[in-house]
Amino acid sequence: MALGFNEESEKPQFIYKRNPLVEHSYQLFEFKEEKSEYEPVGEYLLLDTDEDPDLTEKNVINLITLLNGRTKLIDLSNLTSDRLLYSIVDNEDDNKIITIMLRSHDGTGVSKENAVLKIEKGVFDG
C-alpha cells in the first residue's frame, strides 16, 4: 500500500512566490537539476484587481499543482461561481515565452479579462 509520503516530501519541480516588484503578480519557478536551484520560468499577473487576493493565490496554487503533475486541486466553488477560461494569445515559433489570457465568466454577458500567464515554452510539455 503506497501512502505517498515520499512523494509529498520531495522537492517540487515548480514553486511560486509573490513578485516583490509588481503588485498582484506571482513569479513561477522551476527547479533546475544542473544548477541545483530554482529559476524563474513564468509570471502570473492579475488584471482584475477586484478579485479577492485569496482566490488569486489559490488559482496560482492550483496552477503549480498541475505543473507538478498532481491532481488534488483546491476546490474554489465556495469562493466564486465564475468559470475560468483561457486562450493562448502569443505562441509564435520564434518566441521563447507563451502568453495565455485568462478570463472569468459569471454565466451572463461577456467574459472579462482576469489574468495573464506568461511562461517559457517547454514547461507544459508532457
mmCIF file with all atom_site columns, C-alpha atoms in Angstrom:
data_model
loop_
_atom_site.group_PDB
_atom_site.id
_atom_site.type_symbol
_atom_site.label_atom_id
_atom_site.label_alt_id
_atom_site.label_comp_id
_atom_site.label_asym_id
_atom_site.label_entity_id
_atom_site.label_seq_id
_atom_site.pdbx_PDB_ins_code
_atom_site.Cartn_x
_atom_site.Cartn_y
_atom_site.Cartn_z
_atom_site.occupancy
_atom_site.B_iso_or_equiv
_atom_site.pdbx_formal_charge
_atom_site.auth_seq_id
_atom_site.auth_comp_id
_atom_site.auth_asym_id
_atom_site.auth_atom_id
_atom_site.pdbx_PDB_model_num
ATOM 1   C CA . MET A 1 1   ? 0.000   0.000  0.000   1.00 0.00 ? 1   MET A CA 1
ATOM 2   C CA . ALA A 1 2   ? 1.605   3.270  -1.119  1.00 0.00 ? 2   ALA A CA 1
ATOM 3   C CA . LEU A 1 3   ? 0.997   6.184  1.224   1.00 0.00 ? 3   LEU A CA 1
ATOM 4   C CA . GLY A 1 4   ? 2.606   8.816  -0.952  1.00 0.00 ? 4   GLY A CA 1
ATOM 5   C CA . PHE A 1 5   ? 4.692   10.114 1.954   1.00 0.00 ? 5   PHE A CA 1
ATOM 6   C CA . ASN A 1 6   ? 7.909   10.341 -0.055  1.00 0.00 ? 6   ASN A CA 1
ATOM 7   C CA . GLU A 1 7   ? 6.100   11.917 -2.990  1.00 0.00 ? 7   GLU A CA 1
ATOM 8   C CA . GLU A 1 8   ? 4.782   14.744 -0.802  1.00 0.00 ? 8   GLU A CA 1
ATOM 9   C CA . SER A 1 9   ? 8.143   15.352 0.866   1.00 0.00 ? 9   SER A CA 1
ATOM 10  C CA . GLU A 1 10  ? 10.143  15.538 -2.371  1.00 0.00 ? 10  GLU A CA 1
ATOM 11  C CA . LYS A 1 11  ? 11.354  18.920 -3.577  1.00 0.00 ? 11  LYS A CA 1
ATOM 12  C CA . PRO A 1 12  ? 8.662   20.114 -6.008  1.00 0.00 ? 12  PRO A CA 1
ATOM 13  C CA . GLN A 1 13  ? 9.702   20.812 -9.577  1.00 0.00 ? 13  GLN A CA 1
ATOM 14  C CA . PHE A 1 14  ? 7.662   24.044 -9.629  1.00 0.00 ? 14  PHE A CA 1
ATOM 15  C CA . ILE A 1 15  ? 7.058   26.668 -6.936  1.00 0.00 ? 15  ILE A CA 1
ATOM 16  C CA . TYR A 1 16  ? 5.704   30.209 -6.843  1.00 0.00 ? 16  TYR A CA 1
ATOM 17  C CA . LYS A 1 17  ? 6.426   33.407 -4.941  1.00 0.00 ? 17  LYS A CA 1
ATOM 18  C CA . ARG A 1 18  ? 4.765   36.795 -4.829  1.00 0.00 ? 18  ARG A CA 1
ATOM 19  C CA . ASN A 1 19  ? 6.581   39.219 -7.092  1.00 0.00 ? 19  ASN A CA 1
ATOM 20  C CA . PRO A 1 20  ? 8.068   41.838 -4.749  1.00 0.00 ? 20  PRO A CA 1
ATOM 21  C CA . LEU A 1 21  ? 8.322   44.381 -7.572  1.00 0.00 ? 21  LEU A CA 1
ATOM 22  C CA . VAL A 1 22  ? 4.852   44.107 -9.136  1.00 0.00 ? 22  VAL A CA 1
ATOM 23  C CA . GLU A 1 23  ? 1.618   44.258 -7.155  1.00 0.00 ? 23  GLU A CA 1
ATOM 24  C CA . HIS A 1 24  ? -0.908  41.468 -7.922  1.00 0.00 ? 24  HIS A CA 1
ATOM 25  C CA . SER A 1 25  ? 1.800   39.350 -9.547  1.00 0.00 ? 25  SER A CA 1
ATOM 26  C CA . TYR A 1 26  ? 3.372   35.957 -8.847  1.00 0.00 ? 26  TYR A CA 1
ATOM 27  C CA . GLN A 1 27  ? 6.622   34.536 -10.167 1.00 0.00 ? 27  GLN A CA 1
ATOM 28  C CA . LEU A 1 28  ? 6.754   30.867 -11.200 1.00 0.00 ? 28  LEU A CA 1
ATOM 29  C CA . PHE A 1 29  ? 9.987   28.939 -10.698 1.00 0.00 ? 29  PHE A CA 1
ATOM 30  C CA . GLU A 1 30  ? 11.246  25.555 -11.895 1.00 0.00 ? 30  GLU A CA 1
ATOM 31  C CA . PHE A 1 31  ? 13.945  23.544 -10.127 1.00 0.00 ? 31  PHE A CA 1
ATOM 32  C CA . LYS A 1 32  ? 16.904  23.083 -12.469 1.00 0.00 ? 32  LYS A CA 1
ATOM 33  C CA . GLU A 1 33  ? 18.856  19.932 -11.601 1.00 0.00 ? 33  GLU A CA 1
ATOM 34  C CA . GLU A 1 34  ? 22.024  21.064 -13.394 1.00 0.00 ? 34  GLU A CA 1
ATOM 35  C CA . LYS A 1 35  ? 22.187  24.213 -11.252 1.00 0.00 ? 35  LYS A CA 1
ATOM 36  C CA . SER A 1 36  ? 20.571  22.751 -8.110  1.00 0.00 ? 36  SER A CA 1
ATOM 37  C CA . GLU A 1 37  ? 18.380  25.825 -7.747  1.00 0.00 ? 37  GLU A CA 1
ATOM 38  C CA . TYR A 1 38  ? 15.052  27.307 -8.773  1.00 0.00 ? 38  TYR A CA 1
ATOM 39  C CA . GLU A 1 39  ? 14.981  29.610 -11.785 1.00 0.00 ? 39  GLU A CA 1
ATOM 40  C CA . PRO A 1 40  ? 12.108  31.813 -12.968 1.00 0.00 ? 40  PRO A CA 1
ATOM 41  C CA . VAL A 1 41  ? 10.080  30.347 -15.842 1.00 0.00 ? 41  VAL A CA 1
ATOM 42  C CA . GLY A 1 42  ? 6.943   32.462 -15.778 1.00 0.00 ? 42  GLY A CA 1
ATOM 43  C CA . GLU A 1 43  ? 4.729   35.107 -14.296 1.00 0.00 ? 43  GLU A CA 1
ATOM 44  C CA . TYR A 1 44  ? 1.063   35.278 -13.342 1.00 0.00 ? 44  TYR A CA 1
ATOM 45  C CA . LEU A 1 45  ? -0.256  38.861 -13.410 1.00 0.00 ? 45  LEU A CA 1
ATOM 46  C CA . LEU A 1 46  ? -3.745  39.578 -12.089 1.00 0.00 ? 46  LEU A CA 1
ATOM 47  C CA . LEU A 1 47  ? -5.616  42.132 -14.198 1.00 0.00 ? 47  LEU A CA 1
ATOM 48  C CA . ASP A 1 48  ? -8.929  42.098 -12.311 1.00 0.00 ? 48  ASP A CA 1
ATOM 49  C CA . THR A 1 49  ? -7.802  43.804 -9.114  1.00 0.00 ? 49  THR A CA 1
ATOM 50  C CA . ASP A 1 50  ? -11.339 43.482 -7.684  1.00 0.00 ? 50  ASP A CA 1
ATOM 51  C CA . GLU A 1 51  ? -10.728 39.744 -7.305  1.00 0.00 ? 51  GLU A CA 1
ATOM 52  C CA . ASP A 1 52  ? -10.240 38.500 -3.745  1.00 0.00 ? 52  ASP A CA 1
ATOM 53  C CA . PRO A 1 53  ? -6.461  38.057 -3.180  1.00 0.00 ? 53  PRO A CA 1
ATOM 54  C CA . ASP A 1 54  ? -7.116  34.655 -1.547  1.00 0.00 ? 54  ASP A CA 1
ATOM 55  C CA . LEU A 1 55  ? -8.852  33.452 -4.703  1.00 0.00 ? 55  LEU A CA 1
ATOM 56  C CA . THR A 1 56  ? -5.976  34.692 -6.853  1.00 0.00 ? 56  THR A CA 1
ATOM 57  C CA . GLU A 1 57  ? -3.383  32.877 -4.772  1.00 0.00 ? 57  GLU A CA 1
ATOM 58  C CA . LYS A 1 58  ? -5.453  29.677 -4.772  1.00 0.00 ? 58  LYS A CA 1
ATOM 59  C CA . ASN A 1 59  ? -5.658  29.857 -8.582  1.00 0.00 ? 59  ASN A CA 1
ATOM 60  C CA . VAL A 1 60  ? -1.852  30.123 -8.678  1.00 0.00 ? 60  VAL A CA 1
ATOM 61  C CA . ILE A 1 61  ? -1.525  27.213 -6.216  1.00 0.00 ? 61  ILE A CA 1
ATOM 62  C CA . ASN A 1 62  ? -3.771  25.091 -8.462  1.00 0.00 ? 62  ASN A CA 1
ATOM 63  C CA . LEU A 1 63  ? -1.637  26.014 -11.479 1.00 0.00 ? 63  LEU A CA 1
ATOM 64  C CA . ILE A 1 64  ? 1.542   24.974 -9.630  1.00 0.00 ? 64  ILE A CA 1
ATOM 65  C CA . THR A 1 65  ? -0.169  21.763 -8.502  1.00 0.00 ? 65  THR A CA 1
ATOM 66  C CA . LEU A 1 66  ? -0.938  20.871 -12.128 1.00 0.00 ? 66  LEU A CA 1
ATOM 67  C CA . LEU A 1 67  ? 2.583   21.772 -13.273 1.00 0.00 ? 67  LEU A CA 1
ATOM 68  C CA . ASN A 1 68  ? 3.933   19.425 -10.609 1.00 0.00 ? 68  ASN A CA 1
ATOM 69  C CA . GLY A 1 69  ? 1.851   16.582 -12.081 1.00 0.00 ? 69  GLY A CA 1
ATOM 70  C CA . ARG A 1 70  ? -0.574  16.370 -9.195  1.00 0.00 ? 70  ARG A CA 1
ATOM 71  C CA . THR A 1 71  ? -4.344  16.289 -9.477  1.00 0.00 ? 71  THR A CA 1
ATOM 72  C CA . LYS A 1 72  ? -5.580  17.218 -5.993  1.00 0.00 ? 72  LYS A CA 1
ATOM 73  C CA . LEU A 1 73  ? -6.675  20.813 -6.588  1.00 0.00 ? 73  LEU A CA 1
ATOM 74  C CA . ILE A 1 74  ? -8.165  23.316 -4.163  1.00 0.00 ? 74  ILE A CA 1
ATOM 75  C CA . ASP A 1 75  ? -11.945 23.435 -4.530  1.00 0.00 ? 75  ASP A CA 1
ATOM 76  C CA . LEU A 1 76  ? -12.805 27.051 -5.325  1.00 0.00 ? 76  LEU A CA 1
ATOM 77  C CA . SER A 1 77  ? -16.575 26.605 -5.603  1.00 0.00 ? 77  SER A CA 1
ATOM 78  C CA . ASN A 1 78  ? -17.162 28.212 -2.193  1.00 0.00 ? 78  ASN A CA 1
ATOM 79  C CA . LEU A 1 79  ? -15.142 31.310 -3.219  1.00 0.00 ? 79  LEU A CA 1
ATOM 80  C CA . THR A 1 80  ? -16.547 32.007 -6.682  1.00 0.00 ? 80  THR A CA 1
ATOM 81  C CA . SER A 1 81  ? -19.191 30.831 -9.114  1.00 0.00 ? 81  SER A CA 1
ATOM 82  C CA . ASP A 1 82  ? -17.249 32.191 -12.111 1.00 0.00 ? 82  ASP A CA 1
ATOM 83  C CA . ARG A 1 83  ? -15.733 29.899 -14.696 1.00 0.00 ? 83  ARG A CA 1
ATOM 84  C CA . LEU A 1 84  ? -12.110 30.497 -15.623 1.00 0.00 ? 84  LEU A CA 1
ATOM 85  C CA . LEU A 1 85  ? -11.480 30.380 -19.360 1.00 0.00 ? 85  LEU A CA 1
ATOM 86  C CA . TYR A 1 86  ? -8.218  30.753 -21.245 1.00 0.00 ? 86  TYR A CA 1
ATOM 87  C CA . SER A 1 87  ? -6.853  31.425 -24.677 1.00 0.00 ? 87  SER A CA 1
ATOM 88  C CA . ILE A 1 88  ? -3.310  31.355 -25.978 1.00 0.00 ? 88  ILE A CA 1
ATOM 89  C CA . VAL A 1 89  ? -2.649  34.820 -27.389 1.00 0.00 ? 89  VAL A CA 1
ATOM 90  C CA . ASP A 1 90  ? 1.029   34.533 -28.300 1.00 0.00 ? 90  ASP A CA 1
ATOM 91  C CA . ASN A 1 91  ? 2.718   31.281 -29.235 1.00 0.00 ? 91  ASN A CA 1
ATOM 92  C CA . GLU A 1 92  ? 4.911   32.254 -32.173 1.00 0.00 ? 92  GLU A CA 1
ATOM 93  C CA . ASP A 1 93  ? 7.699   29.847 -33.094 1.00 0.00 ? 93  ASP A CA 1
ATOM 94  C CA . ASP A 1 94  ? 10.438  32.438 -32.613 1.00 0.00 ? 94  ASP A CA 1
ATOM 95  C CA . ASN A 1 95  ? 9.260   33.443 -29.108 1.00 0.00 ? 95  ASN A CA 1
ATOM 96  C CA . LYS A 1 96  ? 10.556  31.634 -26.045 1.00 0.00 ? 96  LYS A CA 1
ATOM 97  C CA . ILE A 1 97  ? 7.527   32.694 -23.985 1.00 0.00 ? 97  ILE A CA 1
ATOM 98  C CA . ILE A 1 98  ? 3.875   31.650 -24.342 1.00 0.00 ? 98  ILE A CA 1
ATOM 99  C CA . THR A 1 99  ? 1.286   34.260 -23.339 1.00 0.00 ? 99  THR A CA 1
ATOM 100 C CA . ILE A 1 100 ? -2.058  32.948 -22.074 1.00 0.00 ? 100 ILE A CA 1
ATOM 101 C CA . MET A 1 101 ? -5.021  35.217 -21.336 1.00 0.00 ? 101 MET A CA 1
ATOM 102 C CA . LEU A 1 102 ? -7.235  34.012 -18.503 1.00 0.00 ? 102 LEU A CA 1
ATOM 103 C CA . ARG A 1 103 ? -10.821 35.269 -18.489 1.00 0.00 ? 103 ARG A CA 1
ATOM 104 C CA . SER A 1 104 ? -13.593 34.907 -15.928 1.00 0.00 ? 104 SER A CA 1
ATOM 105 C CA . HIS A 1 105 ? -17.218 34.341 -16.884 1.00 0.00 ? 105 HIS A CA 1
ATOM 106 C CA . ASP A 1 106 ? -20.098 34.579 -14.440 1.00 0.00 ? 106 ASP A CA 1
ATOM 107 C CA . GLY A 1 107 ? -22.605 32.969 -16.812 1.00 0.00 ? 107 GLY A CA 1
ATOM 108 C CA . THR A 1 108 ? -24.053 36.234 -18.072 1.00 0.00 ? 108 THR A CA 1
ATOM 109 C CA . GLY A 1 109 ? -22.883 38.540 -20.811 1.00 0.00 ? 109 GLY A CA 1
ATOM 110 C CA . VAL A 1 110 ? -19.295 38.561 -21.966 1.00 0.00 ? 110 VAL A CA 1
ATOM 111 C CA . SER A 1 111 ? -16.305 37.165 -20.099 1.00 0.00 ? 111 SER A CA 1
ATOM 112 C CA . LYS A 1 112 ? -13.796 39.666 -18.716 1.00 0.00 ? 112 LYS A CA 1
ATOM 113 C CA . GLU A 1 113 ? -10.021 39.615 -18.591 1.00 0.00 ? 113 GLU A CA 1
ATOM 114 C CA . ASN A 1 114 ? -8.833  38.171 -15.297 1.00 0.00 ? 114 ASN A CA 1
ATOM 115 C CA . ALA A 1 115 ? -5.090  37.496 -15.547 1.00 0.00 ? 115 ALA A CA 1
ATOM 116 C CA . VAL A 1 116 ? -2.175  36.987 -17.904 1.00 0.00 ? 116 VAL A CA 1
ATOM 117 C CA . LEU A 1 117 ? 0.116   33.980 -17.633 1.00 0.00 ? 117 LEU A CA 1
ATOM 118 C CA . LYS A 1 118 ? 3.479   34.245 -19.358 1.00 0.00 ? 118 LYS A CA 1
ATOM 119 C CA . ILE A 1 119 ? 5.506   31.060 -19.251 1.00 0.00 ? 119 ILE A CA 1
ATOM 120 C CA . GLU A 1 120 ? 8.528   29.607 -21.030 1.00 0.00 ? 120 GLU A CA 1
ATOM 121 C CA . LYS A 1 121 ? 7.873   27.207 -23.863 1.00 0.00 ? 121 LYS A CA 1
ATOM 122 C CA . GLY A 1 122 ? 8.530   23.645 -22.854 1.00 0.00 ? 122 GLY A CA 1
ATOM 123 C CA . VAL A 1 123 ? 7.143   23.979 -19.336 1.00 0.00 ? 123 VAL A CA 1
ATOM 124 C CA . PHE A 1 124 ? 3.826   22.403 -20.403 1.00 0.00 ? 124 PHE A CA 1
ATOM 125 C CA . ASP A 1 125 ? 5.461   19.672 -22.500 1.00 0.00 ? 125 ASP A CA 1
ATOM 126 C CA . GLY A 1 126 ? 4.275   16.259 -21.461 1.00 0.00 ? 126 GLY A CA 1
#
